[in-house]
């Protein structure tokens, strides 16, 4: 029976209308329903979801693995004859399967609690990173994890094995104990991860957000929409002057440590109020002596529980990226990089402290940065000196970050000079452009990515950019 999905569309009719439609197909609750499409696509899974949601018995609901393509590959018969009209079926919609469907309020709440909830977006990188603008905004819902629906299929259009799907999910840090919400542009592609997680892996709490991005973007509140996966790793002047500034410090509500990694000479020429000067060379010199660096951070007053905002001459330069990398290694709660210049800060009307007198005024305000206890509890496998000491879920891929770095004779090494990923002012290129550069270079979506360079600053820049783009397994090789 041909039930072309677009003849009734993703915005389904009333329950009464859907019941009549199903009955017109001859559907009875005691019959086995086998759904197929051309194979390896999104329509059979969406029809499966619809019948399941409207209460058709799960035990009698099936998808033909590989669809028509696999059927024909196996030499099974096909016909062009019309199917005779079905007798009216007896299926009645008596109880909706509400555990399968999410509405916007629940989905919105889940998007703000990524520890207990996962939002899976089933669209491709062209949608996710904003190259294709299908709506009035380009990008994706905040905190969404991109798993394009084709990733769940083998080349022969059958579903990947449960072990391979689980491996993919483990790499992306998606686990059965979480509440999982699948979505896409309009609720069709999202049915593929919904089916794979709920009916192949039997994860207990998986829902499909039918409204998906159309519903999200049509909300009158103007809900946020991202292109980078982690834009909060970058901070602008407006954000820093408020959250790291005097007013919130007076109320005891500021949870920001501002670390200026410029030279002492540059720092004294003009620095952001409440900034701490720890030059980039200090981080570089103590990469292999974290105990000493912890003492320096403690004396300087860096609070390990706060967000550490790294300030440099301009944007994501090597020194700022290296400080970011080392602080992540030391298990700083949050780390970000200030992507504006001192000139932009001043032009925004915010003060720079330039002389000793101003510094004394700051110190007598009662809002001084005091020494803090910084504990040494390093995160594992961020910085490595030995490639054999790490083991990711997928194969290792070395990323040569240096501009003039020679490549080893190794098929698993690709060249991505860090300068290719930055604009002249030190800000990252747009997400869609970064994705195209990484993809063209041959960096896989699934891999243990290890940035390397003759200069650790350069490798640290690529580490930061890959974090910004949402890659979950990134390391830096420093000998």
PDB file of N, CA and C in Angstrom, residues 105-155:
ATOM      1  N   UNK A 105       7.580  23.247  25.506  1.00  0.00           N
ATOM      2  CA  UNK A 105       7.971  23.571  26.886  1.00  0.00           C
ATOM      3  C   UNK A 105       8.930  22.551  27.498  1.00  0.00           C
ATOM      4  N   UNK A 106       8.664  21.275  27.280  1.00  0.00           N
ATOM      5  CA  UNK A 106       9.548  20.240  27.818  1.00  0.00           C
ATOM      6  C   UNK A 106      10.909  20.278  27.133  1.00  0.00           C
ATOM      7  N   UNK A 107      10.891  20.454  25.821  1.00  0.00           N
ATOM      8  CA  UNK A 107      12.129  20.473  25.049  1.00  0.00           C
ATOM      9  C   UNK A 107      12.985  21.683  25.427  1.00  0.00           C
ATOM     10  N   UNK A 108      12.345  22.826  25.624  1.00  0.00           N
ATOM     11  CA  UNK A 108      13.058  24.039  26.008  1.00  0.00           C
ATOM     12  C   UNK A 108      13.716  23.875  27.372  1.00  0.00           C
ATOM     13  N   UNK A 109      12.995  23.298  28.312  1.00  0.00           N
ATOM     14  CA  UNK A 109      13.553  23.043  29.637  1.00  0.00           C
ATOM     15  C   UNK A 109      14.756  22.101  29.543  1.00  0.00           C
ATOM     16  N   UNK A 110      14.622  21.065  28.725  1.00  0.00           N
ATOM     17  CA  UNK A 110      15.714  20.098  28.560  1.00  0.00           C
ATOM     18  C   UNK A 110      16.953  20.754  27.967  1.00  0.00           C
ATOM     19  N   UNK A 111      16.773  21.735  27.100  1.00  0.00           N
ATOM     20  CA  UNK A 111      17.921  22.375  26.450  1.00  0.00           C
ATOM     21  C   UNK A 111      18.796  23.128  27.436  1.00  0.00           C
ATOM     22  N   UNK A 112      18.231  23.474  28.597  1.00  0.00           N
ATOM     23  CA  UNK A 112      19.002  24.184  29.608  1.00  0.00           C
ATOM     24  C   UNK A 112      19.616  23.291  30.664  1.00  0.00           C
ATOM     25  N   UNK A 113      19.448  21.979  30.537  1.00  0.00           N
ATOM     26  CA  UNK A 113      19.999  21.028  31.510  1.00  0.00           C
ATOM     27  C   UNK A 113      20.678  19.904  30.744  1.00  0.00           C
ATOM     28  N   UNK A 114      21.881  20.206  30.248  1.00  0.00           N
ATOM     29  CA  UNK A 114      22.543  19.240  29.370  1.00  0.00           C
ATOM     30  C   UNK A 114      23.227  18.125  30.138  1.00  0.00           C
ATOM     31  N   UNK A 115      23.233  18.206  31.457  1.00  0.00           N
ATOM     32  CA  UNK A 115      23.775  17.104  32.240  1.00  0.00           C
ATOM     33  C   UNK A 115      22.826  15.911  32.212  1.00  0.00           C
ATOM     34  N   UNK A 116      21.541  16.171  32.284  1.00  0.00           N
ATOM     35  CA  UNK A 116      20.549  15.105  32.356  1.00  0.00           C
ATOM     36  C   UNK A 116      19.779  14.903  31.056  1.00  0.00           C
ATOM     37  N   UNK A 117      19.968  15.802  30.107  1.00  0.00           N
ATOM     38  CA  UNK A 117      19.210  15.737  28.860  1.00  0.00           C
ATOM     39  C   UNK A 117      20.139  15.877  27.662  1.00  0.00           C
ATOM     40  N   UNK A 118      19.773  15.219  26.579  1.00  0.00           N
ATOM     41  CA  UNK A 118      20.515  15.315  25.327  1.00  0.00           C
ATOM     42  C   UNK A 118      19.531  15.669  24.212  1.00  0.00           C
ATOM     43  N   UNK A 119      19.888  16.675  23.419  1.00  0.00           N
ATOM     44  CA  UNK A 119      19.114  17.037  22.241  1.00  0.00           C
ATOM     45  C   UNK A 119      19.865  16.552  21.010  1.00  0.00           C
ATOM     46  N   UNK A 120      19.311  15.586  20.301  1.00  0.00           N
ATOM     47  CA  UNK A 120      19.954  15.061  19.090  1.00  0.00           C
ATOM     48  C   UNK A 120      19.329  15.729  17.878  1.00  0.00           C
ATOM     49  N   UNK A 121      20.174  16.376  17.073  1.00  0.00           N
ATOM     50  CA  UNK A 121      19.699  16.970  15.821  1.00  0.00           C
ATOM     51  C   UNK A 121      20.081  16.046  14.672  1.00  0.00           C
ATOM     52  N   UNK A 122      19.091  15.671  13.877  1.00  0.00           N
ATOM     53  CA  UNK A 122      19.300  14.673  12.837  1.00  0.00           C
ATOM     54  C   UNK A 122      19.632  15.278  11.474  1.00  0.00           C
ATOM     55  N   UNK A 123      19.953  16.560  11.425  1.00  0.00           N
ATOM     56  CA  UNK A 123      20.292  17.223  10.164  1.00  0.00           C
ATOM     57  C   UNK A 123      21.796  17.209   9.947  1.00  0.00           C
ATOM     58  N   UNK A 124      22.201  17.563   8.736  1.00  0.00           N
ATOM     59  CA  UNK A 124      23.614  17.515   8.384  1.00  0.00           C
ATOM     60  C   UNK A 124      24.358  18.778   8.760  1.00  0.00           C
ATOM     61  N   UNK A 125      25.679  18.780   8.585  1.00  0.00           N
ATOM     62  CA  UNK A 125      26.497  19.924   8.974  1.00  0.00           C
ATOM     63  C   UNK A 125      26.179  21.192   8.209  1.00  0.00           C
ATOM     64  N   UNK A 126      25.658  21.082   6.976  1.00  0.00           N
ATOM     65  CA  UNK A 126      25.309  22.297   6.237  1.00  0.00           C
ATOM     66  C   UNK A 126      24.180  23.049   6.937  1.00  0.00           C
ATOM     67  N   UNK A 127      23.222  22.315   7.518  1.00  0.00           N
ATOM     68  CA  UNK A 127      22.180  22.945   8.324  1.00  0.00           C
ATOM     69  C   UNK A 127      22.754  23.385   9.669  1.00  0.00           C
ATOM     70  N   UNK A 128      23.427  22.468  10.331  1.00  0.00           N
ATOM     71  CA  UNK A 128      23.841  22.657  11.717  1.00  0.00           C
ATOM     72  C   UNK A 128      24.749  23.882  11.887  1.00  0.00           C
ATOM     73  N   UNK A 129      25.701  24.049  10.977  1.00  0.00           N
ATOM     74  CA  UNK A 129      26.677  25.132  11.103  1.00  0.00           C
ATOM     75  C   UNK A 129      26.300  26.378  10.301  1.00  0.00           C
ATOM     76  N   UNK A 130      25.121  26.373   9.709  1.00  0.00           N
ATOM     77  CA  UNK A 130      24.577  27.601   9.146  1.00  0.00           C
ATOM     78  C   UNK A 130      24.863  27.870   7.691  1.00  0.00           C
ATOM     79  N   UNK A 131      25.401  26.897   6.950  1.00  0.00           N
ATOM     80  CA  UNK A 131      25.635  27.136   5.525  1.00  0.00           C
ATOM     81  C   UNK A 131      24.323  27.187   4.767  1.00  0.00           C
ATOM     82  N   UNK A 132      23.413  26.302   5.108  1.00  0.00           N
ATOM     83  CA  UNK A 132      22.089  26.293   4.502  1.00  0.00           C
ATOM     84  C   UNK A 132      21.106  26.973   5.457  1.00  0.00           C
ATOM     85  N   UNK A 133      20.490  28.038   4.995  1.00  0.00           N
ATOM     86  CA  UNK A 133      19.541  28.773   5.835  1.00  0.00           C
ATOM     87  C   UNK A 133      18.141  28.476   5.343  1.00  0.00           C
ATOM     88  N   UNK A 134      17.497  27.471   5.938  1.00  0.00           N
ATOM     89  CA  UNK A 134      16.169  27.070   5.505  1.00  0.00           C
ATOM     90  C   UNK A 134      15.085  27.918   6.146  1.00  0.00           C
ATOM     91  N   UNK A 135      15.419  28.588   7.249  1.00  0.00           N
ATOM     92  CA  UNK A 135      14.434  29.386   7.974  1.00  0.00           C
ATOM     93  C   UNK A 135      14.895  30.844   7.995  1.00  0.00           C
ATOM     94  N   UNK A 136      14.337  31.636   8.898  1.00  0.00           N
ATOM     95  CA  UNK A 136      14.758  33.037   8.963  1.00  0.00           C
ATOM     96  C   UNK A 136      16.097  33.200   9.676  1.00  0.00           C
ATOM     97  N   UNK A 137      16.572  32.130  10.324  1.00  0.00           N
ATOM     98  CA  UNK A 137      17.889  32.116  10.938  1.00  0.00           C
ATOM     99  C   UNK A 137      18.629  30.872  10.472  1.00  0.00           C
ATOM    100  N   UNK A 138      19.959  30.948  10.480  1.00  0.00           N
ATOM    101  CA  UNK A 138      20.774  29.794  10.110  1.00  0.00           C
ATOM    102  C   UNK A 138      21.418  29.216  11.361  1.00  0.00           C
ATOM    103  N   UNK A 139      21.519  27.891  11.418  1.00  0.00           N
ATOM    104  CA  UNK A 139      22.200  27.256  12.539  1.00  0.00           C
ATOM    105  C   UNK A 139      21.398  26.149  13.169  1.00  0.00           C
ATOM    106  N   UNK A 140      21.461  26.080  14.512  1.00  0.00           N
ATOM    107  CA  UNK A 140      20.822  24.972  15.219  1.00  0.00           C
ATOM    108  C   UNK A 140      20.385  25.416  16.607  1.00  0.00           C
ATOM    109  N   UNK A 141      19.568  24.611  17.237  1.00  0.00           N
ATOM    110  CA  UNK A 141      19.092  24.873  18.588  1.00  0.00           C
ATOM    111  C   UNK A 141      20.262  24.729  19.562  1.00  0.00           C
ATOM    112  N   UNK A 142      20.395  25.639  20.543  1.00  0.00           N
ATOM    113  CA  UNK A 142      21.511  25.566  21.484  1.00  0.00           C
ATOM    114  C   UNK A 142      21.645  24.201  22.150  1.00  0.00           C
ATOM    115  N   UNK A 143      22.888  23.760  22.260  1.00  0.00           N
ATOM    116  CA  UNK A 143      23.272  22.505  22.918  1.00  0.00           C
ATOM    117  C   UNK A 143      22.842  21.252  22.149  1.00  0.00           C
ATOM    118  N   UNK A 144      22.383  21.420  20.914  1.00  0.00           N
ATOM    119  CA  UNK A 144      22.027  20.245  20.121  1.00  0.00           C
ATOM    120  C   UNK A 144      23.284  19.498  19.676  1.00  0.00           C
ATOM    121  N   UNK A 145      23.237  18.176  19.754  1.00  0.00           N
ATOM    122  CA  UNK A 145      24.333  17.318  19.296  1.00  0.00           C
ATOM    123  C   UNK A 145      23.980  16.817  17.900  1.00  0.00           C
ATOM    124  N   UNK A 146      24.807  17.130  16.933  1.00  0.00           N
ATOM    125  CA  UNK A 146      24.519  16.764  15.544  1.00  0.00           C
ATOM    126  C   UNK A 146      24.839  15.293  15.285  1.00  0.00           C
ATOM    127  N   UNK A 147      23.812  14.531  14.921  1.00  0.00           N
ATOM    128  CA  UNK A 147      24.012  13.174  14.395  1.00  0.00           C
ATOM    129  C   UNK A 147      23.110  13.054  13.163  1.00  0.00           C
ATOM    130  N   UNK A 148      23.618  13.364  11.981  1.00  0.00           N
ATOM    131  CA  UNK A 148      22.783  13.293  10.779  1.00  0.00           C
ATOM    132  C   UNK A 148      22.158  11.915  10.620  1.00  0.00           C
ATOM    133  N   UNK A 149      20.922  11.877  10.167  1.00  0.00           N
ATOM    134  CA  UNK A 149      20.221  10.594  10.058  1.00  0.00           C
ATOM    135  C   UNK A 149      20.981   9.563   9.220  1.00  0.00           C
ATOM    136  N   UNK A 150      21.718   9.938   8.150  1.00  0.00           N
ATOM    137  CA  UNK A 150      22.472   8.912   7.405  1.00  0.00           C
ATOM    138  C   UNK A 150      23.521   8.200   8.242  1.00  0.00           C
ATOM    139  N   UNK A 151      23.978   8.812   9.355  1.00  0.00           N
ATOM    140  CA  UNK A 151      25.010   8.179  10.179  1.00  0.00           C
ATOM    141  C   UNK A 151      24.545   6.872  10.800  1.00  0.00           C
ATOM    142  N   UNK A 152      23.242   6.638  10.839  1.00  0.00           N
ATOM    143  CA  UNK A 152      22.717   5.427  11.463  1.00  0.00           C
ATOM    144  C   UNK A 152      22.641   4.253  10.476  1.00  0.00           C
ATOM    145  N   UNK A 153      22.994   4.501   9.207  1.00  0.00           N
ATOM    146  CA  UNK A 153      22.843   3.462   8.179  1.00  0.00           C
ATOM    147  C   UNK A 153      24.194   2.991   7.650  1.00  0.00           C
ATOM    148  N   UNK A 154      24.232   1.735   7.250  1.00  0.00           N
ATOM    149  CA  UNK A 154      25.361   1.165   6.533  1.00  0.00           C
ATOM    150  C   UNK A 154      25.293   1.581   5.065  1.00  0.00           C
ATOM    151  N   UNK A 155      26.383   1.373   4.301  1.00  0.00           N
ATOM    152  CA  UNK A 155      26.336   1.699   2.867  1.00  0.00           C
ATOM    153  C   UNK A 155      25.248   0.955   2.102  1.00  0.00           C
TER     154      UNK A 155
END
